[in-house]
Amino acid sequence: METEYLTVDPGKPDPEVIKKAGKVLRRGGLVAFPTETVYGLGGDALNMSAAGRIYAAKGRPSDNPLIVHIADTAHLYPLVKEVPEGAVALARAYWPGPLTMIFKKTTLVPYATSGGLETVAVRMPSHPVARALIEAGGGYIAAPSANSSGRPSPTRADHVKADLDGRIDMILDGGEVNIGLESTIVDFTEEIPVILRPGYINKAMLEEILGEVRMDPGLSSENENVRPKAPGMRYRHYAPKAPLTVVEGAAEEVAAFIRKKASEAEEAGQKAGIICAEEHRSLYEGLEIVSAGHLENDEEIALGLYGILRDFDEASVDRIWSEAFDSPGLGDAIMNRLLKAAGHQVITV
Ligand code: TXA
Ligand code: MG
């Protein structure tokens, strides 16, 4: 299949282009498009065969459910059995935006979309291209991140192209996304809402609206025998090809450790990759590093992370070491993805 590649203005997409892409979706085809979090691979969420095509294009296990994207709050109600009060309040506060909520599904949602579950994940993105496309495509668009299964999520259209060219109908290139990490997922099918995937809308922001919120115990590195509730959080994911180790501790000691490991690797003829904070650049003098951005700007770190992991693949790096990037705002989301990319390989020095 030939993939049509079209450029769109991220703020004000050309209605003709959107119309064309909407037609592809309405006839069951697949269109990759930018959202504020990462690029999504869209297909008609109410069409079983479109959902099947999404799994095939990504090489994704078919028991890993898709998120249904809507552009209008009214479209939530036909999809779900009930909307708890807390979810109404969260939608009011953070929709449209980087928040996905999980509800008990109605029969309108095919099992192909829900991965066989009785629940459905719903998100209303804020990106103008996403919103226009969802409407043009019929209002209910299933969209996982537009990467091949297991690779880091795409934050630019060329990432999508690298993974899915020839496997989908169309790519809409709206430039770089805004956030760079996937949406926060909150499960409303239990008594107390549970965070299944941390994201830009952090725990404190959720607590402000909901009061009590729990973190899915399966997300913690310490609970390796507890399965995360979101099927997608169980797979090795966001992962670069080379093994990655996260090193925690005081900056000087972390740098000393990584320097030693990197020179050992290079002596053994391996190509080493190092990710560090911009502020720590001088601690690695003489070594090639990739700056993750400034520590006090966690949005910069979030936005760059997946691109850095992809660049290491391109550069055929053999081993990667990264500093840890904790922060009150996006720290949970960044460390969740980084630790998953590392397969929870963490060393504390
Ligand atoms: O930011 C995002 O959410 C992006 C953009 C494109 O909107 N989409 C995204 O989709 O990240 P995906 O498919 O890559 O990740 C969806 C995650 C998976 O971990 C999946 O297992 C989980 O959501 N999920 C979906 N439906 C669920 C359900 N009913 N119960 C539990 N987890 C669910
Ligand atoms: Mg994904």
Short mmCIF file of C-alpha atoms in Angstrom, two decimals, residues 61 63-65 115 117 187 190 194-197 215-236 336 340 344:
data_model
loop_
_atom_site.label_atom_id
_atom_site.label_comp_id
_atom_site.label_asym_id
_atom_site.label_seq_id
_atom_site.Cartn_x
_atom_site.Cartn_y
_atom_site.Cartn_z
CA PRO A 61 -1.24 -7.89 20.40
CA ASP A 63 -5.79 -8.10 23.58
CA ASN A 64 -4.34 -4.62 24.10
CA PRO A 65 -7.34 -2.26 23.97
CA GLY A 115 -9.45 -5.70 23.27
CA LEU A 117 -12.77 -6.11 27.68
CA ASP A 187 -9.84 4.10 35.60
CA GLU A 190 -13.52 0.92 40.54
CA VAL A 194 -7.01 4.59 39.78
CA ILE A 195 -4.17 6.03 37.66
CA LEU A 196 -3.23 3.30 35.17
CA ARG A 197 -0.68 5.42 33.30
CA MET A 215 -1.77 4.71 41.61
CA ASP A 216 -2.07 1.25 40.04
CA PRO A 217 0.28 -0.85 42.22
CA GLY A 218 1.41 -2.68 39.07
CA LEU A 219 3.21 0.50 37.91
CA SER A 220 5.82 0.40 40.65
CA SER A 221 9.22 -1.21 39.93
CA GLU A 222 9.08 -2.75 43.38
CA ASN A 223 5.98 -4.78 42.50
CA GLU A 224 7.32 -6.86 39.67
CA ASN A 225 4.84 -9.64 40.39
CA VAL A 226 1.77 -7.34 40.27
CA ARG A 227 0.43 -6.97 36.72
CA PRO A 228 -0.43 -3.43 35.63
CA LYS A 229 -4.15 -3.14 34.90
CA ALA A 230 -3.68 -1.42 31.53
CA PRO A 231 -2.65 -4.28 29.23
CA GLY A 232 -0.34 -1.96 27.30
CA MET A 233 1.68 -1.19 30.42
CA ARG A 234 2.61 -4.89 30.73
CA TYR A 235 4.61 -5.20 27.56
CA ARG A 236 8.23 -4.10 27.14
CA ASN A 336 7.47 5.67 34.23
CA LYS A 340 9.83 0.90 31.10
CA HIS A 344 13.26 -1.59 35.08
#
